[in-house]
PDB file of C-alpha atoms in Angstrom:
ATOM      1  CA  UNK A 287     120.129 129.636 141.278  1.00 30.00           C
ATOM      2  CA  UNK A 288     117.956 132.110 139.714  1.00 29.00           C
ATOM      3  CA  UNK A 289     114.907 130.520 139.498  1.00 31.00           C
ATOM      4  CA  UNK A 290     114.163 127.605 142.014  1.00 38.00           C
ATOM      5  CA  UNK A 291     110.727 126.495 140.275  1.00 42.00           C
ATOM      6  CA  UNK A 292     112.974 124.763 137.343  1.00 41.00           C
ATOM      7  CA  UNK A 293     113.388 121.124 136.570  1.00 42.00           C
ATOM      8  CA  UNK A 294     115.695 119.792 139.573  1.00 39.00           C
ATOM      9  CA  UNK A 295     117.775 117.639 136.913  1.00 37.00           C
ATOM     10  CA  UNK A 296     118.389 120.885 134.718  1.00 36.00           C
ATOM     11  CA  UNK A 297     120.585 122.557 138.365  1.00 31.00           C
ATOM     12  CA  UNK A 298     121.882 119.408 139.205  1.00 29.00           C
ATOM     13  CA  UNK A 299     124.259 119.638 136.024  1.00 27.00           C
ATOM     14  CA  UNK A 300     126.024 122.420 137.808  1.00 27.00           C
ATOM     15  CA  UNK A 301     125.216 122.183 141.557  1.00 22.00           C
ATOM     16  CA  UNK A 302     126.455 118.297 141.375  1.00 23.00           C
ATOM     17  CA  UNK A 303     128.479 118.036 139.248  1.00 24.00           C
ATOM     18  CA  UNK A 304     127.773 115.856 137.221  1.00 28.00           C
ATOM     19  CA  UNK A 305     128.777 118.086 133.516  1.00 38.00           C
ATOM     20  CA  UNK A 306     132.667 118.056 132.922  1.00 44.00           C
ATOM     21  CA  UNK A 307     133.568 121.138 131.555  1.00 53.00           C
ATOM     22  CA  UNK A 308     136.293 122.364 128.970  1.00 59.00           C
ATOM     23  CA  UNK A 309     138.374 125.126 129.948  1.00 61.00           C
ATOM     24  CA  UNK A 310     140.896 126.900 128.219  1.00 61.00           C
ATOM     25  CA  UNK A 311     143.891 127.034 130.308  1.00 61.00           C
ATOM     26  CA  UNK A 312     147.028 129.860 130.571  1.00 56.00           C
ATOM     27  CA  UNK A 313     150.489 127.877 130.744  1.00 52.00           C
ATOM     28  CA  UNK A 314     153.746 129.355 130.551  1.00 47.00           C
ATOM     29  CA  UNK A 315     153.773 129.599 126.863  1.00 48.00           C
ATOM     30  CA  UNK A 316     152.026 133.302 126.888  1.00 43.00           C
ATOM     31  CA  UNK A 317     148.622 134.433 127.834  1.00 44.00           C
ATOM     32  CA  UNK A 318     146.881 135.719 130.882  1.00 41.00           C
ATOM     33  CA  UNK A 319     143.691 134.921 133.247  1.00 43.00           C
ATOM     34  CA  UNK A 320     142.430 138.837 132.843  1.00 43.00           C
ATOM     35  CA  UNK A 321     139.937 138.044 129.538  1.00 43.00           C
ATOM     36  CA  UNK A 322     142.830 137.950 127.016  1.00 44.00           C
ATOM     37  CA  UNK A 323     144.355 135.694 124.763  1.00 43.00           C
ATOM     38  CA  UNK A 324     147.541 134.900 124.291  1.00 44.00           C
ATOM     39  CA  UNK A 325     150.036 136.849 121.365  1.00 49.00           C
ATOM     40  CA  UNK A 326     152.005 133.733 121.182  1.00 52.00           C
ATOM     41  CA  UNK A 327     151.925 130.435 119.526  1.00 59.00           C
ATOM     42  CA  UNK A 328     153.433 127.474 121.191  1.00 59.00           C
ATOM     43  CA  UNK A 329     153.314 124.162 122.419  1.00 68.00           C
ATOM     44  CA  UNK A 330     149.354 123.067 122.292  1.00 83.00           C
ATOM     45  CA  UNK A 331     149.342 120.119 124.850  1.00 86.00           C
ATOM     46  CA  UNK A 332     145.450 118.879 126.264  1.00 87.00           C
ATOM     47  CA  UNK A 333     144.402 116.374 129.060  1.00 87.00           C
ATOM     48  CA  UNK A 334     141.460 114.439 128.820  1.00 86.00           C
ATOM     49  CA  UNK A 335     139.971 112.273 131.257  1.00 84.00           C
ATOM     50  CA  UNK A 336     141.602 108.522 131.983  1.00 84.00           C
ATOM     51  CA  UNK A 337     138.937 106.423 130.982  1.00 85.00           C
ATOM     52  CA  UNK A 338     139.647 104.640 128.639  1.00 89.00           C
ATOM     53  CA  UNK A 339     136.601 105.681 125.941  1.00 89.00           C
ATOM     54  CA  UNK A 340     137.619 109.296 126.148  1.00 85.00           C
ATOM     55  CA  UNK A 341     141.514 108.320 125.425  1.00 89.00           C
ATOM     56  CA  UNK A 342     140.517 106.985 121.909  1.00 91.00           C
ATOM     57  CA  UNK A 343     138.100 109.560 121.636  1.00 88.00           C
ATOM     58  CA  UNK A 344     140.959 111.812 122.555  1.00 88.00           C
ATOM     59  CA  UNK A 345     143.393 110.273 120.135  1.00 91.00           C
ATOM     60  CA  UNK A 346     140.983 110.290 117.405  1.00 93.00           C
ATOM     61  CA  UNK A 347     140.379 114.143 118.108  1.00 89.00           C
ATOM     62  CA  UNK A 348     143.935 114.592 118.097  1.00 91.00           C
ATOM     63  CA  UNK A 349     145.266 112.918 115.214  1.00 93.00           C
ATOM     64  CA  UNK A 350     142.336 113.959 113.060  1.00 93.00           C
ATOM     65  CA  UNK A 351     143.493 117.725 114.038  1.00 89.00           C
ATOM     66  CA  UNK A 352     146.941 117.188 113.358  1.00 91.00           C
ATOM     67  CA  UNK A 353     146.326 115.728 110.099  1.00 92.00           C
ATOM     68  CA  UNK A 354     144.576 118.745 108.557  1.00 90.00           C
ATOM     69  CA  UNK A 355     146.743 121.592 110.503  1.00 86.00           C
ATOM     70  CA  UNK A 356     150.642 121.066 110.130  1.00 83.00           C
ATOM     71  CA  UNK A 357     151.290 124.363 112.039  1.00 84.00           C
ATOM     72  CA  UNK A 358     149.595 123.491 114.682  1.00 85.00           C
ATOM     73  CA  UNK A 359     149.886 120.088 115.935  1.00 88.00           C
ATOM     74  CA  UNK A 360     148.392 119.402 119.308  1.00 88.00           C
ATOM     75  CA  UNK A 361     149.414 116.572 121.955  1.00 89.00           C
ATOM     76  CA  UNK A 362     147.364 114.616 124.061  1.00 89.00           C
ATOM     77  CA  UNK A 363     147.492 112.951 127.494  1.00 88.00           C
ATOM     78  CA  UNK A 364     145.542 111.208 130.460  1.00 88.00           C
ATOM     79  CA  UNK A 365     145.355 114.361 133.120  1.00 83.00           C
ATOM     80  CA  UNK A 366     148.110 112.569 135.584  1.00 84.00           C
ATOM     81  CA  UNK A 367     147.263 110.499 138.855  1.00 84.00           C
ATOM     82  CA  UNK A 368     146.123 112.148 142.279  1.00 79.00           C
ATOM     83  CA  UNK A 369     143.563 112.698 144.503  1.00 80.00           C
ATOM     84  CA  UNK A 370     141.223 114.670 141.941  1.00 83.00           C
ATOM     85  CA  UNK A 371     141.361 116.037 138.766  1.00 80.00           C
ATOM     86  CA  UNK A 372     140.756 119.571 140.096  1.00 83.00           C
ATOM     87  CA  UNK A 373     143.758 119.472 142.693  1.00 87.00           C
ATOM     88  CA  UNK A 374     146.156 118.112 139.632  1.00 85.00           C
ATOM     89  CA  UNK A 375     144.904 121.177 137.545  1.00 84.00           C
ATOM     90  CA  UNK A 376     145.415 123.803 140.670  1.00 85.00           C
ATOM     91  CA  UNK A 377     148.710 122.170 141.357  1.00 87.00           C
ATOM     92  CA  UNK A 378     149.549 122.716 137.315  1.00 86.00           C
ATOM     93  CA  UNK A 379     148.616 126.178 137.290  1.00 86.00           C
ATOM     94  CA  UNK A 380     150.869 126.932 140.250  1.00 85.00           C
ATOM     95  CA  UNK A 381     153.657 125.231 138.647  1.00 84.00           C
ATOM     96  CA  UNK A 382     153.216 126.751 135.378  1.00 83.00           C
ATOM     97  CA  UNK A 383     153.001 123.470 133.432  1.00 82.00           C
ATOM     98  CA  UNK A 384     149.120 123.512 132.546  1.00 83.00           C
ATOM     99  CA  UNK A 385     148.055 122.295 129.504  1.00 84.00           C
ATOM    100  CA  UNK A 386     146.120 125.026 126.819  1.00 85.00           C
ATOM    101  CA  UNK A 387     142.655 122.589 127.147  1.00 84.00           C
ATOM    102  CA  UNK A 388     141.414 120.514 129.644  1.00 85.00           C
ATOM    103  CA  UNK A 389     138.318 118.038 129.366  1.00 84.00           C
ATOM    104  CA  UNK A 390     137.910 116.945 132.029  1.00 78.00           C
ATOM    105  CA  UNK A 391     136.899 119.395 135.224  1.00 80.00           C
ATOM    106  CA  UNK A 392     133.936 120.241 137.401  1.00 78.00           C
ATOM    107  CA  UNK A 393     132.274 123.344 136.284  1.00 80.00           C
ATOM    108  CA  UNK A 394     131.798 124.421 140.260  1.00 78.00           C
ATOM    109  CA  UNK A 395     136.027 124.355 140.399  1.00 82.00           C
ATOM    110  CA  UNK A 396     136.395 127.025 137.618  1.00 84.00           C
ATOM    111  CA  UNK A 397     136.281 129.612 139.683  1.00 85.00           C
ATOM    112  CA  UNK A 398     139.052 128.415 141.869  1.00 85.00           C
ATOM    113  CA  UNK A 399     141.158 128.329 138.970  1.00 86.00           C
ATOM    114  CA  UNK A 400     139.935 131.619 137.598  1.00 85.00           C
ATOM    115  CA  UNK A 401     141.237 132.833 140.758  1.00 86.00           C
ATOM    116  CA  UNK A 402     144.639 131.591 140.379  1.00 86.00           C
ATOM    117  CA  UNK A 403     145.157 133.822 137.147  1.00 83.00           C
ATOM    118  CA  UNK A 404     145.179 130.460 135.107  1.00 84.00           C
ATOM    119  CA  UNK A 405     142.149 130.672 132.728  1.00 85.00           C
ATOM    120  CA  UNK A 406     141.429 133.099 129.659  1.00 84.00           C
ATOM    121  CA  UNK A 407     138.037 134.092 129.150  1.00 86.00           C
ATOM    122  CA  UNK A 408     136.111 132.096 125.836  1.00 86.00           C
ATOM    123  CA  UNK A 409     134.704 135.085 125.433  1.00 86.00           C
ATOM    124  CA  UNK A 410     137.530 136.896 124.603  1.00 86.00           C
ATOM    125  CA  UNK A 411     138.300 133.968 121.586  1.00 84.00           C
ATOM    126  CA  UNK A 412     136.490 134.844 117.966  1.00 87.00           C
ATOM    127  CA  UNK A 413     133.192 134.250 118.479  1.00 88.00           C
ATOM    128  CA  UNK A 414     133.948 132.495 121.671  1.00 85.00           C
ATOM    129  CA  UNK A 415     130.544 133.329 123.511  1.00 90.00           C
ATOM    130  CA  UNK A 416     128.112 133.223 120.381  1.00 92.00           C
ATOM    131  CA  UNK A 417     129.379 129.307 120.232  1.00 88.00           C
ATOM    132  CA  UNK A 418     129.319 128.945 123.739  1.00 86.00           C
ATOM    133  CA  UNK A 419     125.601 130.146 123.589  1.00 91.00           C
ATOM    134  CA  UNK A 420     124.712 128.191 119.939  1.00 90.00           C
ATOM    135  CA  UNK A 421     126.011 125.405 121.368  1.00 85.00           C
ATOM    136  CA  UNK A 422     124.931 124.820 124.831  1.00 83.00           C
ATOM    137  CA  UNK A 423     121.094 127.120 124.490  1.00 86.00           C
ATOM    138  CA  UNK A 424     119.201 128.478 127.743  1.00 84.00           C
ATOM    139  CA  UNK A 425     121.645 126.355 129.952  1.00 81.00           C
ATOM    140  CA  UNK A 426     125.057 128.168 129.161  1.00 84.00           C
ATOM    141  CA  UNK A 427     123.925 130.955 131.329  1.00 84.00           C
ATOM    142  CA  UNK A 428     124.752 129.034 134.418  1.00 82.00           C
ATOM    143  CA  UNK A 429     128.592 128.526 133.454  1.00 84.00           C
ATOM    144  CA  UNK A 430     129.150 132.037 133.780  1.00 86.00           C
ATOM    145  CA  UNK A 431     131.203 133.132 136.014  1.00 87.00           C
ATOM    146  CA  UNK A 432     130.365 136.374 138.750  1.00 87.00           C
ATOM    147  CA  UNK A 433     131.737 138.270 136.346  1.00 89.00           C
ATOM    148  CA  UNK A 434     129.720 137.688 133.588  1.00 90.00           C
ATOM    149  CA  UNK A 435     132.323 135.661 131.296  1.00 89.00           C
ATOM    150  CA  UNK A 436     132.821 132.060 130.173  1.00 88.00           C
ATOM    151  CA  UNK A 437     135.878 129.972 130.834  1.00 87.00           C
ATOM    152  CA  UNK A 438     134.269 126.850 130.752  1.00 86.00           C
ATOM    153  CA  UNK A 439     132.726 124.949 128.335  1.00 83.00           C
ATOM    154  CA  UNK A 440     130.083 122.420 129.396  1.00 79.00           C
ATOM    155  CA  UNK A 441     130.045 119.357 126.834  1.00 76.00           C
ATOM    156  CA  UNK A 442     129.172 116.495 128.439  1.00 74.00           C
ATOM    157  CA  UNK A 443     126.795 115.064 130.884  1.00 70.00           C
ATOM    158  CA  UNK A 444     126.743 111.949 133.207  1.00 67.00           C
ATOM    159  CA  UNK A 445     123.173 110.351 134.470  1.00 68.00           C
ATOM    160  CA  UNK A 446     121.466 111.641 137.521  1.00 70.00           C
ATOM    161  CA  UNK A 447     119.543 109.563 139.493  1.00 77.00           C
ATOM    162  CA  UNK A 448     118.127 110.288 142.785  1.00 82.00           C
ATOM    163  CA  UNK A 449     116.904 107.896 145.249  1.00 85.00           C
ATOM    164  CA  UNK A 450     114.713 108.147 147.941  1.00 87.00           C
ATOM    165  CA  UNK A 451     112.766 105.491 150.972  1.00 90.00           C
ATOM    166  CA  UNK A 452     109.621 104.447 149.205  1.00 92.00           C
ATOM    167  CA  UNK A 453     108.461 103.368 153.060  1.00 93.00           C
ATOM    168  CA  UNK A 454     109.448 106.804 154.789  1.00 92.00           C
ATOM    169  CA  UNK A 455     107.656 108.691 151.695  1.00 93.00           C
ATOM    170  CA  UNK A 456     104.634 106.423 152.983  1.00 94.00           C
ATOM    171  CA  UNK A 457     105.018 107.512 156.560  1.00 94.00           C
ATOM    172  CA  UNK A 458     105.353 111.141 155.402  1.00 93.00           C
ATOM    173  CA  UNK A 459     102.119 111.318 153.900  1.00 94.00           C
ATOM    174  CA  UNK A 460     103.675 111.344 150.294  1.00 93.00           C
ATOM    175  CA  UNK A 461     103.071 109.455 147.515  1.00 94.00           C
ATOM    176  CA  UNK A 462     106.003 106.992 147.076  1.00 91.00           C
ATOM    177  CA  UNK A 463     105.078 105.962 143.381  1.00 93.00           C
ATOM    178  CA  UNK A 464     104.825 109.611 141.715  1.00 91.00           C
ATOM    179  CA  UNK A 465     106.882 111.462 144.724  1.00 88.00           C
ATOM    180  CA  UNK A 466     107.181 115.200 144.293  1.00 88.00           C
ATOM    181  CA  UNK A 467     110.639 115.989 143.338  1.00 86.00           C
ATOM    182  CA  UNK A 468     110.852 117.374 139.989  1.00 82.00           C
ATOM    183  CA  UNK A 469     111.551 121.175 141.122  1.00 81.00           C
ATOM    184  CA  UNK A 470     113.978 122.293 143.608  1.00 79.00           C
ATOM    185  CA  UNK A 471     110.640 124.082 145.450  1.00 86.00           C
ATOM    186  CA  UNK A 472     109.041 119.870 145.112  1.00 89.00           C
ATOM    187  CA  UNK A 473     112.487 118.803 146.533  1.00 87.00           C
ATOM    188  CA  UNK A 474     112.418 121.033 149.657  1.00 88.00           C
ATOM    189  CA  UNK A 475     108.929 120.921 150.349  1.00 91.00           C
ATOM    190  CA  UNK A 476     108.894 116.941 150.382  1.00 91.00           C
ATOM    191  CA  UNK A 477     112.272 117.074 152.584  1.00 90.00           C
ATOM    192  CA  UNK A 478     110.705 119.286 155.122  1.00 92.00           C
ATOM    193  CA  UNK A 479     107.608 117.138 155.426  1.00 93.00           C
ATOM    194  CA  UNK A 480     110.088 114.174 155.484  1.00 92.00           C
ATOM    195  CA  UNK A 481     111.500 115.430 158.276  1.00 92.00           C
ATOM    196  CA  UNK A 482     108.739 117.439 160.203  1.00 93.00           C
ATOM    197  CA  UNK A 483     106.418 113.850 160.515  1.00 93.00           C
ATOM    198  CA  UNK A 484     109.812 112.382 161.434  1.00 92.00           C
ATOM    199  CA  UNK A 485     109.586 109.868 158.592  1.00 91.00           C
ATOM    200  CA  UNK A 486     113.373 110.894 158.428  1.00 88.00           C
ATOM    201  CA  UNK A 487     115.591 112.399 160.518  1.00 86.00           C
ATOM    202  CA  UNK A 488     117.070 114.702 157.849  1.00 81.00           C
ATOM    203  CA  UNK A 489     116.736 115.464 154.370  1.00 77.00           C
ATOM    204  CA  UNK A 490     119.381 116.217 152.003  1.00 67.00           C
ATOM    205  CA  UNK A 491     119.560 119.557 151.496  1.00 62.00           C
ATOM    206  CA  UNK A 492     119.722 121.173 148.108  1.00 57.00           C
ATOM    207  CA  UNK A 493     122.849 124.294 147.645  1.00 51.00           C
TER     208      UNK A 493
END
């Protein structure tokens, strides 16, 4: 974090999670995770999550694609079963077998996949960082990865909700009704009084 005075919802879309990002991923039909694309066409096969709204929405997608570009049809599936989506994708990678998109990751596992040699850089697409940027504003900066590139895509966002002991806030010396938690410098200062008063015995700590 860059700046721990901003809105604590605005770093929770990162920090927890909670924003699945698209990636574009290397597979065995050509390309490379060094920042460049691939000099090959081939088989264009994405994942999307298995709920069952994004599986229409995904077939929709699809077939409206394939419709209007014969060259390049694309196919669709449910990412398969295990214990997360993230160690399917790692596994995939190692294997070879990844699909060219995914929908359906957590932007904080990117770089563990970056690692693996399995992503290209956006950035490296046709104006793949001015639509990164148009698209996502001021918050696309924190999907970049340590080296300054994109290879994730954030477009979608769950609901966060925090909740918190209206009676320990009391015993704290906070107010319970309007508590102070809208900043991550709110968040730590009302944890630390939390637990210095011993209204709590810990406070969950912010990364």
């Amino acid at each position: 974090m860059t700046s721990i005075g901003r809105p604590l919802t605005a770093g929770l879309l990162a920090i927890l999670l909670v924003v699945a990002a698209a990636i574009y991923v290397v597979d065995d039909d050509g390309g490379s995770g060094s920042g460049t694309t691939a000099q090959t066409r081939g088989r264009i096969t994405i994942w999307t999550s298995n709920n069952a709204e994004e599986v229409a929405w995904g077939n929709q997608m699809v077939a409206a694609w394939n419709s209007s570009h014969s060259d390049q049809k694309i196919t669709a599936q449910e990412i398969p079963a295990g214990k997360s989506s993230e160690e399917v994708l790692g596994a995939a990678i190692t294997a070879g077998n990844a699909p060219r998109l995914i929908f359906n990751t957590s932007p904080a596992s990117v770089s563990q996949f970056q690692k693996q040699g399995g992503l290209v850089a956006l950035d490296s697409l046709d104006d793949g960082t001015s639509y990164v940027e148009d698209r996502s504003g001021t918050a696309a900066g924190q999907y970049k990865s340590n080296d300054g590139k994109y290879f994730q895509l954030p477009w979608k966002s769950n609901p966060v909700m925090i909740f918190y002991d209206k009676k320990a806030f009391a015993k704290a010396g906070l107010d319970p009704d309007r508590p102070e938690l809208a900043t991550y410098d709110q968040f730590l200062t009302s944890s630390r009084k939390l637990v210095a008063t011993q209204a709590a015995k810990f406070a969950p700590p912010i990364a």
